[in-house]
CSV table of C-alpha atoms in Angstrom, one decimal:
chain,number,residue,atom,x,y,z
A,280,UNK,CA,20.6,20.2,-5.1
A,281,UNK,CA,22.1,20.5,-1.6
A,282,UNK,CA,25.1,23.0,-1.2
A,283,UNK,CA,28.5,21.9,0.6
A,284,UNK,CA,30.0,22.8,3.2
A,285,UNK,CA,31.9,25.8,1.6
A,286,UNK,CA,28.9,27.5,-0.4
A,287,UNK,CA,26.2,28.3,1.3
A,288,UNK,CA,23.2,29.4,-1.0
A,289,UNK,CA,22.1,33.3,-1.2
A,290,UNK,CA,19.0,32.9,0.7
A,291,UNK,CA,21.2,32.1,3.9
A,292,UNK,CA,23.0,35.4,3.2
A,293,UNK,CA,19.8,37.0,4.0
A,294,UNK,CA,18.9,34.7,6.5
A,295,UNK,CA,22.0,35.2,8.4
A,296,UNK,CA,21.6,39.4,7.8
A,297,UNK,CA,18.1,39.0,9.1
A,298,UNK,CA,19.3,37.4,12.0
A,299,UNK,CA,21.5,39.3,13.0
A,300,UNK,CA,20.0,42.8,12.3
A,301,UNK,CA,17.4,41.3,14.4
A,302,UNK,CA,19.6,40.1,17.3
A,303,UNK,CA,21.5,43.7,17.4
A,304,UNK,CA,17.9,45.4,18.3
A,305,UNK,CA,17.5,42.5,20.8
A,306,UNK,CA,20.9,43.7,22.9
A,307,UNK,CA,20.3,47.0,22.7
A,308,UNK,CA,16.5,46.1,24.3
A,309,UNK,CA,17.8,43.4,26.4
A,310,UNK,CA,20.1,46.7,28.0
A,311,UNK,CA,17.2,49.3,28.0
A,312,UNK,CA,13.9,47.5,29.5
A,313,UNK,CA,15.8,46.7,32.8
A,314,UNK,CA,17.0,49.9,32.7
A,315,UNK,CA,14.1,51.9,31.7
A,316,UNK,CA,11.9,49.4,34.6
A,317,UNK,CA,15.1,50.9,36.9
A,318,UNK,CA,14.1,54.2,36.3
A,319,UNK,CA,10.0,53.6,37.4
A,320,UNK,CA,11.0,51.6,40.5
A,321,UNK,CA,13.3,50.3,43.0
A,322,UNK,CA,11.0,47.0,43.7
A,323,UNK,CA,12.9,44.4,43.1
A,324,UNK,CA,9.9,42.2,43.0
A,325,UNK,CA,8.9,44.7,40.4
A,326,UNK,CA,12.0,44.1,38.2
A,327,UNK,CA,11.6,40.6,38.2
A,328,UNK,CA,8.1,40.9,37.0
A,329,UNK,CA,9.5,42.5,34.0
A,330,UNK,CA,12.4,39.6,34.0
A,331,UNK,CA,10.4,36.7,34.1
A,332,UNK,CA,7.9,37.8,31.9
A,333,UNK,CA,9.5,37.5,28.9
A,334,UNK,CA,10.6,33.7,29.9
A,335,UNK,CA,6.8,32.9,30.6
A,336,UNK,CA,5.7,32.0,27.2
A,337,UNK,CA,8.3,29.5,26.5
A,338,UNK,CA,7.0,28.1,30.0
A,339,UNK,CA,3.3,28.3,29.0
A,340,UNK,CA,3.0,27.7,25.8
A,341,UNK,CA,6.3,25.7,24.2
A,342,UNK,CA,5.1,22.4,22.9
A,343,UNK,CA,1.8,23.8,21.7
A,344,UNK,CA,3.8,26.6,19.9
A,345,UNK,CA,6.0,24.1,17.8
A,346,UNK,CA,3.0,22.1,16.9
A,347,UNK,CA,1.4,25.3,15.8
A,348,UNK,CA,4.7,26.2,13.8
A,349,UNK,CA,4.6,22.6,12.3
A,350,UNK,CA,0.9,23.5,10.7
A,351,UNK,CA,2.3,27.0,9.5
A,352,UNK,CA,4.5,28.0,6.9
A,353,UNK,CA,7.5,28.5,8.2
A,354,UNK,CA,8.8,31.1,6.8
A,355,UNK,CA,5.2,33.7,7.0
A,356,UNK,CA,5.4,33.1,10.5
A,357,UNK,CA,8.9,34.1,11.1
A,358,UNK,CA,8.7,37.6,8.9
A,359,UNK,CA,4.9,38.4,10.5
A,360,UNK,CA,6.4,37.5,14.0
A,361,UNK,CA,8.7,40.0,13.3
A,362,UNK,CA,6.7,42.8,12.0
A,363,UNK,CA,4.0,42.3,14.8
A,364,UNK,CA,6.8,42.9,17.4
A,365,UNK,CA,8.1,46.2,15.2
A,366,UNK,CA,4.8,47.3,15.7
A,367,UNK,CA,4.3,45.8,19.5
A,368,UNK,CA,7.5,48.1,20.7
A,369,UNK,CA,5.8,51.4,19.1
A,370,UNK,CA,3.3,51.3,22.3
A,371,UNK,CA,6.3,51.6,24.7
A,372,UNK,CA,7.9,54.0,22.6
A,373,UNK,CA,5.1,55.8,22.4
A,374,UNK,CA,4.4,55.7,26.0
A,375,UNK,CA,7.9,56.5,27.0
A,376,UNK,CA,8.0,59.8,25.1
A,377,UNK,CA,4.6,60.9,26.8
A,378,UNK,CA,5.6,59.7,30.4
A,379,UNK,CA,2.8,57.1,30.7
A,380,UNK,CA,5.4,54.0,30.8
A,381,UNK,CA,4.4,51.4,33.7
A,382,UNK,CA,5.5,48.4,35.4
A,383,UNK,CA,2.8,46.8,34.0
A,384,UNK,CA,3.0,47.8,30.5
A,385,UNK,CA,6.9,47.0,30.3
A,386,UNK,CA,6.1,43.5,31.6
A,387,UNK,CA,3.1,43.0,28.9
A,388,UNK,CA,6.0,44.0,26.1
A,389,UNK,CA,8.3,41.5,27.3
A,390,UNK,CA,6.0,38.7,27.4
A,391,UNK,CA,4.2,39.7,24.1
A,392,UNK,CA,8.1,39.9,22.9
A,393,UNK,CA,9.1,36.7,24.0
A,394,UNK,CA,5.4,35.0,22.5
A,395,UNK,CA,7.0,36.5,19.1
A,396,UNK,CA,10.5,34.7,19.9
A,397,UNK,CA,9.1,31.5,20.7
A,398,UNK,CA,7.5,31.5,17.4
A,399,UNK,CA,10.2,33.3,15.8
A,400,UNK,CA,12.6,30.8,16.9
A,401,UNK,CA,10.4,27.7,16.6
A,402,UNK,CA,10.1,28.1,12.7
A,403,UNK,CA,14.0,29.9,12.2
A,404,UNK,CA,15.3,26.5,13.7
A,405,UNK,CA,12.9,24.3,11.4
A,406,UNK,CA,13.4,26.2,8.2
A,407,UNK,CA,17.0,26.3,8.3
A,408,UNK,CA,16.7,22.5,7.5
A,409,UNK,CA,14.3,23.3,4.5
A,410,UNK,CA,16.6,25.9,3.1
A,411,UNK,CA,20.0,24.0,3.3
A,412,UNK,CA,19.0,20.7,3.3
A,413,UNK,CA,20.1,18.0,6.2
A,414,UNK,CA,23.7,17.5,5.4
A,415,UNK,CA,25.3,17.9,9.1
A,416,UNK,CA,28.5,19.6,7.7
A,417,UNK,CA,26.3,22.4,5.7
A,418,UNK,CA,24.4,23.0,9.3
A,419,UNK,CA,27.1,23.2,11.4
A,420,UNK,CA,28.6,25.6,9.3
A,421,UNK,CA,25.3,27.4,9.0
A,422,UNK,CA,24.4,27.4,12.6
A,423,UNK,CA,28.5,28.6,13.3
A,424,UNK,CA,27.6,31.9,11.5
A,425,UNK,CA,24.2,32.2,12.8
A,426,UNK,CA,25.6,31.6,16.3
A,427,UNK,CA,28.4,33.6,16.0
A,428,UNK,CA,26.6,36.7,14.7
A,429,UNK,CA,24.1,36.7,17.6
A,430,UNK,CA,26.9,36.4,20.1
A,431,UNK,CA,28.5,39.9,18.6
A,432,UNK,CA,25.2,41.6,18.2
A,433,UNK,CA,23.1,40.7,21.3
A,434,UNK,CA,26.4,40.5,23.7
A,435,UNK,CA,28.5,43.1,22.3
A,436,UNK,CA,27.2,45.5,20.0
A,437,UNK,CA,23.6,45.9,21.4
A,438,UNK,CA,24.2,46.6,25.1
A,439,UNK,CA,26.2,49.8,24.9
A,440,UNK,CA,24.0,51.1,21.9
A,441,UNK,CA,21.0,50.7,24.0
A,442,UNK,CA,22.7,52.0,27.0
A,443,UNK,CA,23.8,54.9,24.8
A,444,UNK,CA,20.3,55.4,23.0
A,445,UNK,CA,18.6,55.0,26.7
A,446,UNK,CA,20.8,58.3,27.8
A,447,UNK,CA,19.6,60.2,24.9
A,448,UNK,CA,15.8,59.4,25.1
A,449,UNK,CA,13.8,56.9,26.3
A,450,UNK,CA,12.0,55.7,22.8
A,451,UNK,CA,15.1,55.6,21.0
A,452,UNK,CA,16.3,51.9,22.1
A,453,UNK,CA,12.5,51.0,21.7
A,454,UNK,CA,12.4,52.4,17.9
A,455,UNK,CA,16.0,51.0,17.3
A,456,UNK,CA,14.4,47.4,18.0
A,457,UNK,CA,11.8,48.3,16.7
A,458,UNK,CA,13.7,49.4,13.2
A,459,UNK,CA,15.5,46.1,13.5
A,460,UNK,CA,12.2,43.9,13.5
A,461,UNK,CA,11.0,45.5,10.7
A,462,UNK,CA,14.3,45.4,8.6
A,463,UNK,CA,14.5,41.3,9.5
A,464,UNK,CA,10.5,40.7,8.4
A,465,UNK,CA,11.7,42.3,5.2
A,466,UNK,CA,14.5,40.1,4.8
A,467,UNK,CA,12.6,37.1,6.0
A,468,UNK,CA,9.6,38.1,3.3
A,469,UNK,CA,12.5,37.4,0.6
A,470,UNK,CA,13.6,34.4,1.4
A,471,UNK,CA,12.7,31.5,-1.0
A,472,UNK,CA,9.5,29.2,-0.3
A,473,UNK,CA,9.4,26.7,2.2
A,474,UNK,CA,8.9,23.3,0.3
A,475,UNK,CA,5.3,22.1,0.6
A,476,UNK,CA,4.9,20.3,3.8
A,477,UNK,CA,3.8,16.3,3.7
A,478,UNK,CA,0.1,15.9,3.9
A,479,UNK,CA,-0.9,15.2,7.5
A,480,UNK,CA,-3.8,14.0,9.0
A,481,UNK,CA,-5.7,17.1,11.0
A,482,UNK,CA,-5.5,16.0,14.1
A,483,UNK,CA,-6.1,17.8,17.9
A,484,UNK,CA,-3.6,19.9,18.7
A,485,UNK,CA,-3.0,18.9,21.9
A,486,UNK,CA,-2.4,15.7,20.8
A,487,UNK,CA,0.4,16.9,18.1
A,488,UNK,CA,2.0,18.4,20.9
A,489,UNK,CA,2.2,15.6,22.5
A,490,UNK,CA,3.6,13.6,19.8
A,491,UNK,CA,6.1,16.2,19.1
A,492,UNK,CA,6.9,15.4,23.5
A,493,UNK,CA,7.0,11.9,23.6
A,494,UNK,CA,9.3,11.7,19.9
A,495,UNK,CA,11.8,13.6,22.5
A,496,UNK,CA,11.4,11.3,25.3
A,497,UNK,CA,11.5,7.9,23.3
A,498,UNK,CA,15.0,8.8,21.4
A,499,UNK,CA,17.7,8.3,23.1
A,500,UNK,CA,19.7,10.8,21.5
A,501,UNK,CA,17.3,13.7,21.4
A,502,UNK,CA,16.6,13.4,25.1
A,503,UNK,CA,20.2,13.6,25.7
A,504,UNK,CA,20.4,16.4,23.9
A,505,UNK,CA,17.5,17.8,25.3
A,506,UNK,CA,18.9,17.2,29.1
A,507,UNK,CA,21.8,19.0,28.2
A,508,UNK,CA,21.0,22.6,27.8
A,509,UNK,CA,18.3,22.0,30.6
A,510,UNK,CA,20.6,20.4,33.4
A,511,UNK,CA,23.0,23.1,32.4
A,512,UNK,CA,20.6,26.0,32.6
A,513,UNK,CA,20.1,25.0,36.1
A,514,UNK,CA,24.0,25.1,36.7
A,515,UNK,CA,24.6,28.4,34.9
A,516,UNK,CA,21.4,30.0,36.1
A,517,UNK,CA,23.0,29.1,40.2
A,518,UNK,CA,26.2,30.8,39.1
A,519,UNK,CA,25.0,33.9,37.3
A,520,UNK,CA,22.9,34.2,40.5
A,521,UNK,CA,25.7,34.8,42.6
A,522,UNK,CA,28.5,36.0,40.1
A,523,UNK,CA,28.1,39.9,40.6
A,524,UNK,CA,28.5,38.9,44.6
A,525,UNK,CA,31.6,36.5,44.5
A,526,UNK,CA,33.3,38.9,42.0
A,527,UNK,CA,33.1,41.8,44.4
A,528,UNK,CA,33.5,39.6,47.6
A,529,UNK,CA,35.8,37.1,46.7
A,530,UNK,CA,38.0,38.6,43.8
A,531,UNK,CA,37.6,41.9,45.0
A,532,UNK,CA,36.3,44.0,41.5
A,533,UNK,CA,33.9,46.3,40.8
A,534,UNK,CA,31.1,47.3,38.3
A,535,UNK,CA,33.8,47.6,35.7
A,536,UNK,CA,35.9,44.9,36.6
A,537,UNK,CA,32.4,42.4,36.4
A,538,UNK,CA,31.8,44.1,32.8
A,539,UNK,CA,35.1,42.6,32.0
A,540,UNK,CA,34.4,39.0,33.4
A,541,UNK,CA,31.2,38.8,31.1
A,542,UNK,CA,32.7,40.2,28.2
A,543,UNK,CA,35.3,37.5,28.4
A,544,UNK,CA,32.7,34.7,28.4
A,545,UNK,CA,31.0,36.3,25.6
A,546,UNK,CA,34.3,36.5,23.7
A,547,UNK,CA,34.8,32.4,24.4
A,548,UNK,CA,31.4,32.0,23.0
A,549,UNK,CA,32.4,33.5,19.9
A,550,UNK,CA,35.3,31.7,19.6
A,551,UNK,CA,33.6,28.3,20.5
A,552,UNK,CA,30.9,28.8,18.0
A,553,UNK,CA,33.9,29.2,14.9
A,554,UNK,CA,36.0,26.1,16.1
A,555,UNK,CA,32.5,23.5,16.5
A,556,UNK,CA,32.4,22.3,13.3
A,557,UNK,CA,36.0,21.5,12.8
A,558,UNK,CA,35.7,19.8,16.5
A,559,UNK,CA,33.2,18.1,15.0
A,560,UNK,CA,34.9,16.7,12.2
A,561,UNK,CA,37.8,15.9,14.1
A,562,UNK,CA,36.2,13.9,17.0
A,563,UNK,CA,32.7,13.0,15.8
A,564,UNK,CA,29.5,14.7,16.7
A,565,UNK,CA,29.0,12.7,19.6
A,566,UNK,CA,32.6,12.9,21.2
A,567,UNK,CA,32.8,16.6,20.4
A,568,UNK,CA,29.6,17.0,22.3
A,569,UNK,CA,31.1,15.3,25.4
A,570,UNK,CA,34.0,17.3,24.9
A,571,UNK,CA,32.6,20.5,24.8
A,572,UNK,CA,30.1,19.5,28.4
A,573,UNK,CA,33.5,18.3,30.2
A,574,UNK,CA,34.7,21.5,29.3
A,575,UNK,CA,32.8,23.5,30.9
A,576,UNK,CA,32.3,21.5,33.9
A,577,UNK,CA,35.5,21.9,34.4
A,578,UNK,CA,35.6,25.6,33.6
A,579,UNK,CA,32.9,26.6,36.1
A,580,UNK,CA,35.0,24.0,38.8
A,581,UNK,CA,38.1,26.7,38.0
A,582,UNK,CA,35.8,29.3,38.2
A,583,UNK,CA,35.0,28.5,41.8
A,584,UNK,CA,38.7,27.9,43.1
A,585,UNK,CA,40.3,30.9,41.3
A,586,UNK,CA,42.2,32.9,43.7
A,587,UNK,CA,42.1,36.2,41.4
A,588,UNK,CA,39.8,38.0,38.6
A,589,UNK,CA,42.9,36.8,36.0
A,590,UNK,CA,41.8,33.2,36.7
A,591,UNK,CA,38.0,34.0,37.0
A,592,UNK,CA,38.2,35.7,33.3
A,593,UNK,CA,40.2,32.8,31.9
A,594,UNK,CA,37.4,29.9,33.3
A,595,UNK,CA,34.6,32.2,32.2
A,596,UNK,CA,36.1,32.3,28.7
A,597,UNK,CA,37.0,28.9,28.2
A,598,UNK,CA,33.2,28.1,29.3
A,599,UNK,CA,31.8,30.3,27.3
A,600,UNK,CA,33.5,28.9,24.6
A,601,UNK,CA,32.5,25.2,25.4
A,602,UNK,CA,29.1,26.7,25.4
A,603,UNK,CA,28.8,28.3,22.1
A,604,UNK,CA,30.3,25.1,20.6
A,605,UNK,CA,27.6,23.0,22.1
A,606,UNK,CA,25.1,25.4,20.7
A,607,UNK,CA,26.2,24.9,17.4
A,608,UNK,CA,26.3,21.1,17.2
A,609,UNK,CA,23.1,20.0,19.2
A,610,UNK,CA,21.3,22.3,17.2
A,611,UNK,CA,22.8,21.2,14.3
A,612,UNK,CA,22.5,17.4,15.0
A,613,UNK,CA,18.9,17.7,15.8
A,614,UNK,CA,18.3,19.5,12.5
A,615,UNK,CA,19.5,17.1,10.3
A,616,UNK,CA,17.5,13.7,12.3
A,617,UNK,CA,14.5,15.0,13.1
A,618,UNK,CA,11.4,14.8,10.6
A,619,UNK,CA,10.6,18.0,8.7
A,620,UNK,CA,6.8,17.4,10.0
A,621,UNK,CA,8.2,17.5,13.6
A,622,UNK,CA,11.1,19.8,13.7
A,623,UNK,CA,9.2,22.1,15.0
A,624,UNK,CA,7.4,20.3,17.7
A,625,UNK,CA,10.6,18.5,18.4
A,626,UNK,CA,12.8,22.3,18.7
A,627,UNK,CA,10.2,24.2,21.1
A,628,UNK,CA,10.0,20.7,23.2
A,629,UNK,CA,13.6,20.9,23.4
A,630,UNK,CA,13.2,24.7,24.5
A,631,UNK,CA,11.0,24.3,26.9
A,632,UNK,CA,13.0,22.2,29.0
A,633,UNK,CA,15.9,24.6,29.0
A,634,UNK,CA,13.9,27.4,30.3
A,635,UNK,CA,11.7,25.2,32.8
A,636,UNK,CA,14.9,24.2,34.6
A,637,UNK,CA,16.5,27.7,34.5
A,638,UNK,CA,14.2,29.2,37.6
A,639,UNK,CA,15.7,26.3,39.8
A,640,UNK,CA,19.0,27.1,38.9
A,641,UNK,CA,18.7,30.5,40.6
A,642,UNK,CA,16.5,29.5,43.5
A,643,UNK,CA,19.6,26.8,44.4
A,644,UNK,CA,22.4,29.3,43.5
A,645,UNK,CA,20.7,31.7,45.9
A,646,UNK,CA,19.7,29.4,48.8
A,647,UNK,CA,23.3,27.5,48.9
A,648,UNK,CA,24.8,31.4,49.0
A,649,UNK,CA,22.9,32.6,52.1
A,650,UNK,CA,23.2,28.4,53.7
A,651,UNK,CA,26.7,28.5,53.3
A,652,UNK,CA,29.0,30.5,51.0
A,653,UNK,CA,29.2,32.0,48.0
A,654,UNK,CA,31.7,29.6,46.0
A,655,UNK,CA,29.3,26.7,47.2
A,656,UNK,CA,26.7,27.0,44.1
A,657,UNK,CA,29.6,27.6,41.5
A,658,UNK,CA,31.4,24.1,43.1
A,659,UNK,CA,27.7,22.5,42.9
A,660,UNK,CA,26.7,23.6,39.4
A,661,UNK,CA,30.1,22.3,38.6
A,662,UNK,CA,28.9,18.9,40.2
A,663,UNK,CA,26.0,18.8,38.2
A,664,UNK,CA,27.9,19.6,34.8
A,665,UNK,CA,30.4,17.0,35.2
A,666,UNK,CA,27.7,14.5,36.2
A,667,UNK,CA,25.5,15.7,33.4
A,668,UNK,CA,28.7,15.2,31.0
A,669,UNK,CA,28.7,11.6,32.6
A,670,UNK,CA,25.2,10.5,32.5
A,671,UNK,CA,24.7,11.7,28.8
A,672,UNK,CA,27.6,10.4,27.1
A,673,UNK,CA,26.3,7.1,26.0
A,674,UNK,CA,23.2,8.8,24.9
A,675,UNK,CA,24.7,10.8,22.6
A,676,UNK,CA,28.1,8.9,21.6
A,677,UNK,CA,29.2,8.8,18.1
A,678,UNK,CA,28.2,5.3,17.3
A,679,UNK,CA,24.2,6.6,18.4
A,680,UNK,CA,24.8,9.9,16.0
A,681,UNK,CA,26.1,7.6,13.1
A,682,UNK,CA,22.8,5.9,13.3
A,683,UNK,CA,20.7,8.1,13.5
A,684,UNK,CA,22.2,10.0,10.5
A,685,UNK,CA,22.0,6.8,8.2
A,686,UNK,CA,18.3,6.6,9.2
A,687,UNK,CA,17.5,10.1,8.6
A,688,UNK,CA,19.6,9.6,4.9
A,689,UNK,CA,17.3,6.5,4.8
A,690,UNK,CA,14.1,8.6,5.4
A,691,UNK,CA,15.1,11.4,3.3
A,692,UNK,CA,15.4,9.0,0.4
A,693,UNK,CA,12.2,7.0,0.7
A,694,UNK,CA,10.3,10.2,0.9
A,695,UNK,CA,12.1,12.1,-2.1
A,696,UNK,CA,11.1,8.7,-4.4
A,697,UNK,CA,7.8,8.9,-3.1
A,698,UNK,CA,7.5,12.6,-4.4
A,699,UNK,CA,6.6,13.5,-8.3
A,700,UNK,CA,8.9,16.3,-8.4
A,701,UNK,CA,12.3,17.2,-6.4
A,702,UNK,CA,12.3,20.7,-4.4
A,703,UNK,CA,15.0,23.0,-4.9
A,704,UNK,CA,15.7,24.5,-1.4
A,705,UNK,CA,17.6,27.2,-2.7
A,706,UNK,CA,15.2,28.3,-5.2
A,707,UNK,CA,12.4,27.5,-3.2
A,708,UNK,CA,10.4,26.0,-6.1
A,709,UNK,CA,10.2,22.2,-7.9
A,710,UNK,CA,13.6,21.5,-9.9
């Protein structure tokens, strides 16, 4: 049985603790690593080696990682990535309270980190699906509360912890992630079965990867939904370049004053994640989509004409909040028309993209800043957003959605007759 809208099952109740548990020990490291890499050097090549390195597995290894998650169960490999990376963070910990931390050991955590994420991630996005079944409705509201709880943990709750922790020892916002990890694997480890996965044929896995690729780049819908977040990553990734230097040069604010600015995009976020699935409802998936990319095309354009940090807050918020609600129907619209035997191929594919364009989004925003002026890469990623919005629109319109949710209903269908026995999703075992 599928739940509605209104009731999700118990397992997502842990699901959604897990998550979030998990995503508070992410803020407070997200605060302490730079900080604690701040403290062994003032390199800034250095710093971005720890930076980047936590990005380079999604770069390295994305498409192969979904087609590993698609041969795993789903949910083993979400609650041992998490345990591995409670015990990965005792090293620094460790190190940290002995004085032996490093540049180079610092940079190994974050990329062994994000290699747990991307696995983490992969499978959390495909077994959603297998929990709650494919109803959009049921996902968007899922995906609302997942979204919204990471957005309060990671963005508001996590960074002062771990800047408080960091003052009173180095280890503790290592152990406090590390304590989080192993709290979420717990939660994870109770969370009902997966339903069996369809036999496939073993094949290379390079060449599943592949497949899991080229389903992305033959659909219409899921390459538009796909270009998305990876045109807009190289728009956002221009602006946060600059945004610390146009705040203090342009609107004239300080360290504090900047705290404020991202605190108000992070408070749209919130608030766009809760309003996407009535959006959703109310315009269609498709037109909501294109909604919520205007939106913050047009947020970012404000953004670079605002004459004072009043208007500047406002434009961050209202992007941030056209933002969250995209992150909560793509997702959810991918979930529910993708094959279970790719969804995880199909996810990390998705992924990828995003975090391949992001390093050209801050090469540009730098470069325009020091050709010409600082407001120039907000008006350009801007440009790109708009014509993103414009280029895509078609691609994902309501009339494509519609269709691609009566084939998926189709699918669903012919498989479920073609099965013995029905899976309960909630139980996690046949009805």
């Amino acid at each position: 049985m599928t739940p509605d809208a209104r009731t999700l099952p118990t397992g997502f109740g842990r699901l959604w603790t897990a998550q979030t548990v998990s995503s508070l020990g992410d803020g407070v490291s997200q605060a302490a690593l730079p900080l604690l890499a701040l403290a062994l050097t003032r390199n800034p090549m250095a710093l971005a080696v720890v930076t980047a390195a936590g990005t380079l597995p999604w770069l390295l290894l994305g498409v192969l990682g979904g087609a590993l998650v698609d041969r795993w169960d789903r949910r083993r490999t979400m609650w041992v990535m998490d345990a591995a990376r409670a015990v990965l963070l005792a090293t620094p910990a460790a190190a940290a309270t002995l004085g032996m931390l490093s540049i180079p050991l610092l940079a190994a955590v974050a990329f062994l980190l994000g290699l747990g994420g991307l696995f983490f991630d992969t499978a959390a996005t495909a077994y959603l699906p297998d929990l709650l079944g494919r109803a959009p409705a049921v996902l968007e509201r899922a995906n609302s509360r997942l979204r919204g709880a990471q957005t309060a943990a990671s963005g508001f709750a996590g960074p002062p912890a771990g800047s408080a922790l960091l003052a009173l020892g180095r280890a503790l916002p290592l152990l406090a992630d590390a304590v989080s990890f192993a709290l979420s694997a717990l939660l994870v480890r109770s969370l009902p079965a997966a339903p069996p996965a369809v036999p496939q044929a073993r094949e290379p896995l390079l060449r599943q990867a592949r497949a899991g690729a080229s389903y992305v780049f033959r659909d219409q819908l899921l390459l538009g939904l796909a270009l998305r977040p990876a045109v807009g990553n190289i728009a956002f990734l221009a602006v946060e370049t600059v945004l610390a230097l146009f705040a203090h040069d342009r609107l004239g604010i300080g360290a504090f004053g900047f705290g404020l600015l991202l605190t108000a995009e992070a408070t749209g976020g919130l608030l766009g994640s809760g309003i996407a699935s009535p959006l959703g409802r109310r315009l269609g998936t498709g037109a909501a989509l294109t909604c919520t990319a205007a939106v913050e095309g047009l947020a970012i354009l404000a953004l670079a004409a605002a004459p004072d940090p009043y208007v500047a807050g406002l434009a961050l918020a209202v992007c941030g909040a056209g933002m969250g609600a995209t992150m909560v129907l793509g997702p959810s619209l991918r979930q529910a028309i993708v094959p279970a035997r790719l969804m995880g191929r199909v996810a990390s594919t998705s992924r990828m993209l995003a975090m391949c364009a992001a390093p050209f989004g801050a090469f540009i925003g730098g470069w325009l800043a020091a050709t010409y002026d600082v407001r120039t890469p907000l008006y350009t990623a801007a440009g790109l957003l708009l014509t993103m919005t414009a280029v895509t629109a078609t691609m994902t319109g309501n009339r494509r959605v519609e269709a691609a949710l009566r084939a998926a209903a189709a699918a669903d269908e012919r498989e479920q007759q073609e099965q013995p026995e029905c899976w309960d999703p909630v139980q996690g075992s046949p009805l």
